[in-house]
Coordinates of C-alpha atoms in Angstrom, one line a residue:
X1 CA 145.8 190.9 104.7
X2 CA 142.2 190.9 104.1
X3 CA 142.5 194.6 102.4
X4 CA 145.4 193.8 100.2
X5 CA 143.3 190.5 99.3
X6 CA 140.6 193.1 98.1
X7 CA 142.9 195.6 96.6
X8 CA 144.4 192.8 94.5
X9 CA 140.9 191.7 93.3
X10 CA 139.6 194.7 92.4
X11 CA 143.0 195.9 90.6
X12 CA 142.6 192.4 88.6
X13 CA 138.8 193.1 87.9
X14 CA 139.9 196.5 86.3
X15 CA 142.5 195.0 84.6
X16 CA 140.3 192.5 82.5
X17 CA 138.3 195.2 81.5
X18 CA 140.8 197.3 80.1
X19 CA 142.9 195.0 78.4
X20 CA 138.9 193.4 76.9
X21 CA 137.8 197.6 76.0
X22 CA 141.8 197.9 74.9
X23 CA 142.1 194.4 72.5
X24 CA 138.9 195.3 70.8
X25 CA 140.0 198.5 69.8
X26 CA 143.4 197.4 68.6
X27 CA 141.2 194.7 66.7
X28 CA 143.0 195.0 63.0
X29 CA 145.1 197.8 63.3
X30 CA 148.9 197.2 62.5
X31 CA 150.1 201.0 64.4
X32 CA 150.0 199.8 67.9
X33 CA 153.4 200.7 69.7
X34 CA 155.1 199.6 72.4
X35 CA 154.4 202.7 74.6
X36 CA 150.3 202.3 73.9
X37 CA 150.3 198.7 74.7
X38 CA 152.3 199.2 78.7
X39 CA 150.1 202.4 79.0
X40 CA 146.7 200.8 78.6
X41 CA 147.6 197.1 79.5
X42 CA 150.0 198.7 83.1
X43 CA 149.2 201.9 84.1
X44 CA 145.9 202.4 83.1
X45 CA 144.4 199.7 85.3
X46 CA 146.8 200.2 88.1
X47 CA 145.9 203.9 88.1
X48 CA 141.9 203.5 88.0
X49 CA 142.3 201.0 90.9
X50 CA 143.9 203.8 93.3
X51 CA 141.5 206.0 92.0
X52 CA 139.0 203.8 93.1
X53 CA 140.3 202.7 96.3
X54 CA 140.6 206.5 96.9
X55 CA 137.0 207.4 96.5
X56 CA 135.7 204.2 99.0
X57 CA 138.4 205.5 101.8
X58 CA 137.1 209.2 101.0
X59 CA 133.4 208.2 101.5
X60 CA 134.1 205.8 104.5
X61 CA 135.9 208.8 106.4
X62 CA 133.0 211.1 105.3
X63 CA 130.3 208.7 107.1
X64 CA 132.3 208.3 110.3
X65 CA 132.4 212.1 110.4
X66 CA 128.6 212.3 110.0
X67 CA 128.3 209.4 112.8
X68 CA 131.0 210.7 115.4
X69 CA 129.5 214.7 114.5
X70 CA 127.0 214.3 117.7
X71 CA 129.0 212.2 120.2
X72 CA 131.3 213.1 123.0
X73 CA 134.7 212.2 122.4
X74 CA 136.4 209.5 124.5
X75 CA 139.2 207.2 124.0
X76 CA 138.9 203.6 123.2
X77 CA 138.6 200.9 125.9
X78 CA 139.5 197.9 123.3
X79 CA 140.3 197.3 119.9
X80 CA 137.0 197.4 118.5
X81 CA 135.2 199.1 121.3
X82 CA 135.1 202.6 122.3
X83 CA 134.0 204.4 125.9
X84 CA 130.8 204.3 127.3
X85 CA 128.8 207.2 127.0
X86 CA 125.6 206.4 129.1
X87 CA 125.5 207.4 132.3
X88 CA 128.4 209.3 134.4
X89 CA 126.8 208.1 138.1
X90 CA 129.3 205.5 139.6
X91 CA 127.0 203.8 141.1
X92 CA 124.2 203.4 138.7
X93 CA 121.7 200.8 141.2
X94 CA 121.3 204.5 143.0
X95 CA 118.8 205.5 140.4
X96 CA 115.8 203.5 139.1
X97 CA 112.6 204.0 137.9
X98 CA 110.1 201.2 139.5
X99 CA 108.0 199.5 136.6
X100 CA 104.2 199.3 138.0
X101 CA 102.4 198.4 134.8
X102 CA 103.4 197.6 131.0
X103 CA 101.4 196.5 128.4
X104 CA 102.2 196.2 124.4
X105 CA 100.3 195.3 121.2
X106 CA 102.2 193.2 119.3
X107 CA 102.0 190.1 116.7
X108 CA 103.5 188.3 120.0
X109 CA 100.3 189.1 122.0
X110 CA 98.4 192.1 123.3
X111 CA 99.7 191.9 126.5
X112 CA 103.6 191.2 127.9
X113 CA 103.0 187.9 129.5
X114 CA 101.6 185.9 126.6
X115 CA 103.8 188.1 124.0
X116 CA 106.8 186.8 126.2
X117 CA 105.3 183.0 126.2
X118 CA 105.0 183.5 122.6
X119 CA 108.6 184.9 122.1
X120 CA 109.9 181.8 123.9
X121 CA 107.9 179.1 121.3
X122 CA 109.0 181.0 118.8
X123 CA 105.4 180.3 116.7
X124 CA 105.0 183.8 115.3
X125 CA 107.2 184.7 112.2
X126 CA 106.7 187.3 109.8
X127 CA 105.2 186.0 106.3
X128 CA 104.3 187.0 103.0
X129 CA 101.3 190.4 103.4
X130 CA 99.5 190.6 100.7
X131 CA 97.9 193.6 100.9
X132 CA 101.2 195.1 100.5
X133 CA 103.3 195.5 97.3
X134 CA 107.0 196.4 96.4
X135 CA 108.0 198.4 93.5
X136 CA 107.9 195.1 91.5
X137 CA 104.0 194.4 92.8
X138 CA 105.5 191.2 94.5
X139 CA 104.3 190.7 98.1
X140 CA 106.7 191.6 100.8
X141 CA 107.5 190.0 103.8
X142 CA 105.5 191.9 106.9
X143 CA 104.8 191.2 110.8
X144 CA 101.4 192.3 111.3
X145 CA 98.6 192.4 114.3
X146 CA 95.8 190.7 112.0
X147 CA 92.8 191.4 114.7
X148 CA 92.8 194.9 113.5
X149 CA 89.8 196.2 111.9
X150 CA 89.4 200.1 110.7
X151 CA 86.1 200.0 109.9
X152 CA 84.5 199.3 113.0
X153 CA 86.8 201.8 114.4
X154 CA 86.4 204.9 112.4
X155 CA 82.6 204.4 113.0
X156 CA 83.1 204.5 116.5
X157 CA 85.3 207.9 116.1
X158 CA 83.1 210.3 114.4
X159 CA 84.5 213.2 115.6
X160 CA 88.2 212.3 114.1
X161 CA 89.9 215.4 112.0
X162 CA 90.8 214.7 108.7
X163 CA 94.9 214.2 109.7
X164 CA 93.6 211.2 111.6
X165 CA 91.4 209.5 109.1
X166 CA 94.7 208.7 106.9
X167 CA 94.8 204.8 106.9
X168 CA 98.2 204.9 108.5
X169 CA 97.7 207.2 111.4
X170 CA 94.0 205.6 112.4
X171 CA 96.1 202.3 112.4
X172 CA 98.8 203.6 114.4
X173 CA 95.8 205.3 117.1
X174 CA 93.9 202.0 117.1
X175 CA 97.5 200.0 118.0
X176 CA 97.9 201.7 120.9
X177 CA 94.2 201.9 121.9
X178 CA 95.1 198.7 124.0
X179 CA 98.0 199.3 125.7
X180 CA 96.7 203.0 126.8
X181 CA 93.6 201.5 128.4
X182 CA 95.4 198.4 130.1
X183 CA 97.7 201.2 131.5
X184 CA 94.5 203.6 132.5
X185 CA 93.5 200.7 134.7
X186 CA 96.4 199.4 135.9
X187 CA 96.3 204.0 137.3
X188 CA 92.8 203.0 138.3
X189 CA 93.7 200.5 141.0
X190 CA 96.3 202.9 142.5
X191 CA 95.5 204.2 145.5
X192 CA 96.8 206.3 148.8
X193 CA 95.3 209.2 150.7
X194 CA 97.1 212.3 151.6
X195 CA 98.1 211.4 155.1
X196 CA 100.7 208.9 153.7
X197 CA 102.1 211.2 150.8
X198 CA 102.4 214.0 153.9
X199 CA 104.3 211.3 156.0
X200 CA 106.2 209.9 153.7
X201 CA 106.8 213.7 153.1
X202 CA 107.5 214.0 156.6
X203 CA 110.0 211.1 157.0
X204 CA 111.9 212.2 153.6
X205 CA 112.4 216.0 155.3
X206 CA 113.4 214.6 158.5
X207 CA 116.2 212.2 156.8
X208 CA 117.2 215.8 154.9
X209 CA 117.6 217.9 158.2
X210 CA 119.5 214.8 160.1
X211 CA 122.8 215.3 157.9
X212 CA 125.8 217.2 159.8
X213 CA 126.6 220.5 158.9
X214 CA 130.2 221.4 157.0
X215 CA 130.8 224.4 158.7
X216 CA 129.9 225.4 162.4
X217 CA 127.1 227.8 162.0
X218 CA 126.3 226.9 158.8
X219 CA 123.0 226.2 157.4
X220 CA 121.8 222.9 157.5
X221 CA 121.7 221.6 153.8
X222 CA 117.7 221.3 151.9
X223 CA 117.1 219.0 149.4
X224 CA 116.0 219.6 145.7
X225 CA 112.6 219.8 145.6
X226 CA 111.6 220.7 149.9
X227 CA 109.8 224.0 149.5
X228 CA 107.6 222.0 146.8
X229 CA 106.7 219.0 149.2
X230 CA 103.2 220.1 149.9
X231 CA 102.5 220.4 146.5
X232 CA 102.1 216.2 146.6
X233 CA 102.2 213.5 144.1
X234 CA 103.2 214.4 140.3
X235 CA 102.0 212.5 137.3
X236 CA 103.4 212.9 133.5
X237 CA 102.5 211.5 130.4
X238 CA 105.0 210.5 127.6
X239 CA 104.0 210.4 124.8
X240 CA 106.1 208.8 121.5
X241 CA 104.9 209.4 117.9
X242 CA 106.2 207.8 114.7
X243 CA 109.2 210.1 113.8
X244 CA 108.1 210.7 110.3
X245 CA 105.0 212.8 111.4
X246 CA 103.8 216.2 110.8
X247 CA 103.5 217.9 113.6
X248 CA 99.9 218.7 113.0
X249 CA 99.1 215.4 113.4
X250 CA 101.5 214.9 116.1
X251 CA 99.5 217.5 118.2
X252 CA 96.1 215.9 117.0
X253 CA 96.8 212.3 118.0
X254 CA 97.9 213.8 121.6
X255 CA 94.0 215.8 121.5
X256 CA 93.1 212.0 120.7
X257 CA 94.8 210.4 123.5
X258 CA 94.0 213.1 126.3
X259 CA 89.8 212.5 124.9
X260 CA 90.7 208.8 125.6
X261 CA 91.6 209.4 129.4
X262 CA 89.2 209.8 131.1
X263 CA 90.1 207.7 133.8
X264 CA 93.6 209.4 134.1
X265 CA 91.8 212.7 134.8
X266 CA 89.2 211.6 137.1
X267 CA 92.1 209.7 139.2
X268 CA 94.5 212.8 139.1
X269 CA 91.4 215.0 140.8
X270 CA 90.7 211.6 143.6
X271 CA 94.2 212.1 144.7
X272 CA 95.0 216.1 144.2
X273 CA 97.4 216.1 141.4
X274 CA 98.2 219.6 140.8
X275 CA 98.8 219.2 137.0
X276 CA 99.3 216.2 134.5
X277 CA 102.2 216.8 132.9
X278 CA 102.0 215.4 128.8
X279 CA 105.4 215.7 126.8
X280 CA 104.9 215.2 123.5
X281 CA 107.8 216.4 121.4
X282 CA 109.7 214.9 118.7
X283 CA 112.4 212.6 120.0
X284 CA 115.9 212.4 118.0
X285 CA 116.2 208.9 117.1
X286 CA 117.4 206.3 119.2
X287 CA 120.2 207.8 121.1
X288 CA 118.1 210.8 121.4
X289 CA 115.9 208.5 123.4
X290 CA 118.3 207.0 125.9
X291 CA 119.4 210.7 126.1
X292 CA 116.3 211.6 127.4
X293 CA 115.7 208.3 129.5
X294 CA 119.0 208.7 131.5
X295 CA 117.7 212.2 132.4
X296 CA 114.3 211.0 133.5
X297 CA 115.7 208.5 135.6
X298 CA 117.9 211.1 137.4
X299 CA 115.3 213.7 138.0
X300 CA 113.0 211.0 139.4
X301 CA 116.0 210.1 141.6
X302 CA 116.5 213.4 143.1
X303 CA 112.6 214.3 143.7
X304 CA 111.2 214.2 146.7
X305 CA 107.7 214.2 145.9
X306 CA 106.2 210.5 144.6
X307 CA 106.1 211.1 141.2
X308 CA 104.4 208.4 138.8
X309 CA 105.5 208.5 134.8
X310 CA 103.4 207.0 131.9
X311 CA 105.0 206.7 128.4
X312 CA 103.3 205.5 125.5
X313 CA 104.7 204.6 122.0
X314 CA 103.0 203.4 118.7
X315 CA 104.3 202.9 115.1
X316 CA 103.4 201.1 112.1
X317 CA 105.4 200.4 108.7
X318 CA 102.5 198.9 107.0
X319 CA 101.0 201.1 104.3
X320 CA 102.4 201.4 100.9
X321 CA 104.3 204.8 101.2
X322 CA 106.2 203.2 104.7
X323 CA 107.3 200.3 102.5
X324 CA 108.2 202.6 99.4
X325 CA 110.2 204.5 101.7
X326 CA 112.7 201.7 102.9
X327 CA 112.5 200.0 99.7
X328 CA 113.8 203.5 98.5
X329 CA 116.9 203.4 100.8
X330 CA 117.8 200.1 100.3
X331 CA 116.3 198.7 103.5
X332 CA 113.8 196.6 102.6
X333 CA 114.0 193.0 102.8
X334 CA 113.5 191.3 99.1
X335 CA 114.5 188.4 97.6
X336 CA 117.2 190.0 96.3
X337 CA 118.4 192.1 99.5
X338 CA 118.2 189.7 102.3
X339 CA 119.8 191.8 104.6
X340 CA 116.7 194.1 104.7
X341 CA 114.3 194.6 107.3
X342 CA 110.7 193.7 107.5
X343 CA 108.2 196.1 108.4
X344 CA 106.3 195.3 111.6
X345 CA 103.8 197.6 113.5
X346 CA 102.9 197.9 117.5
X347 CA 102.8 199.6 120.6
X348 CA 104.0 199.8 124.2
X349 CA 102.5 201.6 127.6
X350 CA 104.7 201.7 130.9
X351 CA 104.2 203.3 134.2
X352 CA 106.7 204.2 136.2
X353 CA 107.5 205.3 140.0
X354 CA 109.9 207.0 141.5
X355 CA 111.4 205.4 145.1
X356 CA 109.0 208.0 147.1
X357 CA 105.8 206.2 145.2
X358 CA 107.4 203.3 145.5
X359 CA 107.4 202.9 149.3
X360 CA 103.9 204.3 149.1
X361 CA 102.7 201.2 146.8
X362 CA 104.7 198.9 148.3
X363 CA 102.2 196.9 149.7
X364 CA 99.7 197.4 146.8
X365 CA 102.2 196.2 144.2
X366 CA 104.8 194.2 145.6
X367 CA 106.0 193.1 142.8
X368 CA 107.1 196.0 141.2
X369 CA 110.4 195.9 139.0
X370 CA 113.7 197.7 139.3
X371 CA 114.6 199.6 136.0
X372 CA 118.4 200.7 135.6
X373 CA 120.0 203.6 133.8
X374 CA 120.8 202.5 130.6
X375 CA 124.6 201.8 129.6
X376 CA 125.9 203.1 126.1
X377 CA 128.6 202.7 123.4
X378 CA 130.0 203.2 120.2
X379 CA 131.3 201.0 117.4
X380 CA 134.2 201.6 115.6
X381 CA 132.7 199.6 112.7
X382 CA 129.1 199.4 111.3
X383 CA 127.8 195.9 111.6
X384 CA 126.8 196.1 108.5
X385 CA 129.8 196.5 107.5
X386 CA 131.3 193.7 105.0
X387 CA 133.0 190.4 106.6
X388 CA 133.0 189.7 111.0
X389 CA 132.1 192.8 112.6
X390 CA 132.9 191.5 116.1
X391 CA 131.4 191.7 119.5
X392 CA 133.5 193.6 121.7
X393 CA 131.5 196.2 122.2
X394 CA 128.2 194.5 123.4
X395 CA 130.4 191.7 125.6
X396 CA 132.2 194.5 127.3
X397 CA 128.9 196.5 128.1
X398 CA 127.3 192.8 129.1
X399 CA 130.2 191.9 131.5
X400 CA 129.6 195.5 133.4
X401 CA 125.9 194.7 133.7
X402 CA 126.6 191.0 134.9
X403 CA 129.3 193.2 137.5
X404 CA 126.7 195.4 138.6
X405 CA 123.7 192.8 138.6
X406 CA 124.7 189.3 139.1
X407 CA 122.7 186.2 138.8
X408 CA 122.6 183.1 137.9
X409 CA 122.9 182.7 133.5
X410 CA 120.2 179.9 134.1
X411 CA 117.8 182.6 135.4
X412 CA 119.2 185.4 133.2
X413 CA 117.4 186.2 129.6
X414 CA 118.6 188.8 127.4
X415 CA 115.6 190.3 125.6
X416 CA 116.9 192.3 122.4
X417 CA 115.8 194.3 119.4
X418 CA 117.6 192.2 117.2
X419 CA 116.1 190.9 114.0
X420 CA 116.6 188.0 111.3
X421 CA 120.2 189.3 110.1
X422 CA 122.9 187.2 110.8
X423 CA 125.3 190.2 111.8
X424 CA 123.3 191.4 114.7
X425 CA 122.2 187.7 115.6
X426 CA 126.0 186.3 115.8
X427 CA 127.2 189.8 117.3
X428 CA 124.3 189.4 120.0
X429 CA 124.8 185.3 120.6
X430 CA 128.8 185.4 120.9
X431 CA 128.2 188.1 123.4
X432 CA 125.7 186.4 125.6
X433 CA 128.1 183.8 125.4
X434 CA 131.2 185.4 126.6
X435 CA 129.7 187.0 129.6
X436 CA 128.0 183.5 130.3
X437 CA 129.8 181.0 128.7
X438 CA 127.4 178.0 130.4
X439 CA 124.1 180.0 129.3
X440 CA 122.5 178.4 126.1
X441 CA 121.8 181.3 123.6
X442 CA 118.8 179.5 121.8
X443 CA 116.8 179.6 124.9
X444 CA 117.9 182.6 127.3
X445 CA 118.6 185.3 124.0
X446 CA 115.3 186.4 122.7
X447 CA 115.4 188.3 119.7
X448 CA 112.3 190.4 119.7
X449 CA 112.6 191.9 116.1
X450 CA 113.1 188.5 114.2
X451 CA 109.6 188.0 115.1
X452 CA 108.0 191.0 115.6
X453 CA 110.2 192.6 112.4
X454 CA 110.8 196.3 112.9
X455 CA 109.0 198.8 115.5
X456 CA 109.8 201.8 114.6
X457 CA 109.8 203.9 117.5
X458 CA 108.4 200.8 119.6
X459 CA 111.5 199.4 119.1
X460 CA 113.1 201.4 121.7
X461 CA 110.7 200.2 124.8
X462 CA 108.9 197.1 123.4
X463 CA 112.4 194.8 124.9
X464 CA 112.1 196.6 127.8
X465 CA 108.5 195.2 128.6
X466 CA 109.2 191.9 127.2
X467 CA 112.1 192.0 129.7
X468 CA 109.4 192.9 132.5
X469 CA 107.5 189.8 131.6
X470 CA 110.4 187.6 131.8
X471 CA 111.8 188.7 135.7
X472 CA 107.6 188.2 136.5
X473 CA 108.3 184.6 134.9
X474 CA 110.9 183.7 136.3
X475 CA 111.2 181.1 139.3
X476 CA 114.2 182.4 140.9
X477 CA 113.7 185.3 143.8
X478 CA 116.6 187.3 142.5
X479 CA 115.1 187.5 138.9
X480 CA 117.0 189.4 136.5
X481 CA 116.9 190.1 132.4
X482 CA 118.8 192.4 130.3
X483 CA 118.1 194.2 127.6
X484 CA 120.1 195.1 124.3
X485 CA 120.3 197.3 121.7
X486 CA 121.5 196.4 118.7
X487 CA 119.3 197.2 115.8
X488 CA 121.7 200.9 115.2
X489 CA 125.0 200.3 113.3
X490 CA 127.0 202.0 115.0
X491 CA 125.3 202.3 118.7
X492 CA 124.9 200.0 121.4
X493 CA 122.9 200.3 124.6
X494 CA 122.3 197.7 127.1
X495 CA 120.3 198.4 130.3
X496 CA 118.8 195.5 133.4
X497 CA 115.4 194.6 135.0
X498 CA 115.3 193.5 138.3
X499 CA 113.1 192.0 140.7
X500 CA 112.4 194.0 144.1
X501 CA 114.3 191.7 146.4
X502 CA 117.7 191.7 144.0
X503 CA 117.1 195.5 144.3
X504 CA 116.6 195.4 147.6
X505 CA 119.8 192.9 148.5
X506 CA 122.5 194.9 145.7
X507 CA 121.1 198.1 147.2

């Protein structure tokens, strides 16, 4: 009804101005038949409205090709929802990646516990920057870390190459200068000898040889990774540029990073690590992310060896060529396109474990945090579509997260990336509430981007942190937050946080 509703408007806009063009033309002449007047009064306007309708239905099916191009086909599970295509393990709880550390730099805070406090008050809102100008030298709307000063830092980095001394990319360096170190010590504090790595070693081989045989005679069955053992504990470093970089300066802020650590090396040579591992390559947007995440989570799964992972992520939208960019595409937010976003800057530093370090560091950090696979899907309609866009999707990929990690909605907070528009804010707060119809939205949803604007590439990891905070925060034993993904018009991704004795009890 709705489409016929619109059909019927714009056929009745069209018609006004033909018969306005046509009556203005026929003003004083006396030769106007009968033919002329149905032609241009009937058919004309009825014609240009298919005409019209034709070209938005041909460019509506020519996006949805470009958006399904990369995705795996799979048949709908609802009306308005499609299959999940996150991970194909049944039972998801069997991997996890065990959060050690996290840190982020953020208008919230510069670290994850007062960022989360400040998330909660809601004090910190984006506001009017400015040193930064639209195409109509108005002021635009930004969330920046004020206590940033490049002077002081550029002196202290003589030795920078020219890539690095663009205002931008120093900006972007000196963001994550905080979370990198906080991360550096949090590795600092780690420590086991090689007697435990070889017993844990030890106890993982023995567990290997103890499973029956198939076949009388046979074998018995190695795991992955066995005739590696005594090569002993692993360490890599991801790293997470801003996706609009050169890969010159991609490569020069990684020299940059590997100066900074220092401590990372010295600890890797304490405890034997044969080779740190940095992965620096360009990631393919979001989904090209969770991608890669799912695959992390499964090789640290499967590896025998404790194997610690660091990834790092920093990106800023304030400069005048970020903002002409977006304001180029239509996505900035003005006075005049409200549904824009608002530039925000940041950073984020994690460190992860896999289950062999975690047993190691059990004692030293006992209260370590279960990360989960992430869980993906696909929208049949944009939310930024025109009109309801609905929440099937994201309630459906809630309620299997609630299945597989129940708790109490009093103790459950969903941490998102969702900012001030009122699609992704109604989408997110009419999910929460059909998976936990009791839960008050105002106080357990946090919307991370409303305050924080938008991250960039921080975007992806900077929930997940906040998420970390939360379980740390909580009062319950069985702590548990989720996180979702909604900033992408067409993707959604939900994944869950979990405190070590929920693991421990689900496992």
């Amino acid at each position: 009804m709705t489409k016929v509703l619109k059909a019927g408007g714009l056929w009745l806009l069209i018609s006004i101005i033909v018969w306005v063009v046509s009556m203005w033309r026929w003003q004083g002449a006396s030769d106007v038949s009968t033919g002329q007047i149905v032609v241009q009064l009937g058919v004309l306007p009825l014609a240009l409205t298919l005409v019209f309708i034709g070209v938005l239905f041909g460019v509506q099916r020519l996006r949805q090709i470009a958006v399904h191009a990369d995705l795996p086909a799979a048949p709908p599970a609802s009306p308005d929802a499609s299959a999940s295509f996150g991970s194909d393990d049944p039972h998801p709880r069997g991997h996890a990646a065990w959060l050690l550390a996290d840190a982020v730099t953020l208008t919230l805070g510069n670290d994850s516990d007062s960022a989360w406090l400040s998330a909660r008050t809601g004090v910190h809102r984006p506001g009017l920057d400015a040193n930064l100008k639209d195409q109509d030298d108005l002021p635009v709307f930004s969330a920046r870390v004020t206590d940033l000063d490049l002077d002081p830092w550029w002196s202290g980095e003589p030795d920078l190459p020219d890539c690095l001394k663009r205002a931008h990319v120093a900006r972007v360096l000196q963001l994550l200068s905080p979370s990198l170190h906080q991360l550096l010590d949090a590795l600092g504090s780690l420590a086991w000898s090689s007697e435990d790595i070889n017993s844990n070693l030890h106890a993982e081989r023995q567990d290997s040889f103890a499973m029956p045989n198939h076949l009388s005679g046979v074998a018995q069955p190695a795991r992955v990774g066995v005739n590696q053992a005594e090569n002993g504990l692993q360490l890599a470093v991801r790293l997470i540029w801003p996706q609009h970089w050169q890969p010159d300066v991609r490569d020069a802020a990684t020299e940059w990073v590997r100066r900074q650590s220092g401590v990372l090396f010295d600890w890797a040579d304490r405890h034997q690590v044969q080779d740190v591992r940095w992965q620096v390559g360009a990631v393919e947007g979001e989904q090209g992310w969770w991608r890669e995440w799912d695959q992390v989570l499964s090789q640290m799964g499967q590896e025998m060896r404790p194997s610690l992972l660091m990834i790092f992520a920093a990106d800023s939208a304030l400069d005048d060529d970020a903002v002409a960019r977006m304001q180029a595409r239509g996505e900035l937010f003005t006075a005049q396109h409200q549904t824009g976003r608002i530039p925000g800057e940041g950073s984020v530093g994690l460190m992860f474990a896999n289950r062999a370090a975690a047993d190691l560091l059990g004692s030293q950090q006992p209260d370590m945090l279960g990360v989960r696979p992430s869980i993906r899907a696909q929208r049949e309609k944009s939310a930024d579509a025109l009109g309801r866009s609905g929440c099937g999707v994201l309630s459906d990929l809630l309620s299997r997260l609630h299945a597989q990690w129940p708790g109490e909605a009093s103790a459950i907070k969903v941490i998102s990336d969702a900012d001030h528009r009122a699609s992704r804010t109604a989408e997110l707060y009419e999910a929460a509430l059909a998976v936990m119809p009791e839960a008050d939205p105002m106080t357990s949803v946090i919307r991370l981007g409303d305050a924080c604007g938008d991250l960039g590439v921080v975007r992806w990891l900077a929930p997940l942190a906040l998420a970390a905070a939360a379980v740390r925060a909580t009062e319950h034993p069985c702590g548990t937050a989720w996180v979702a993904h909604v900033h992408d018009p067409h993707h959604r991704t939900v994944l869950a946080v979990t405190s070590t004795e929920l693991s421990a009890r689900l496992a």
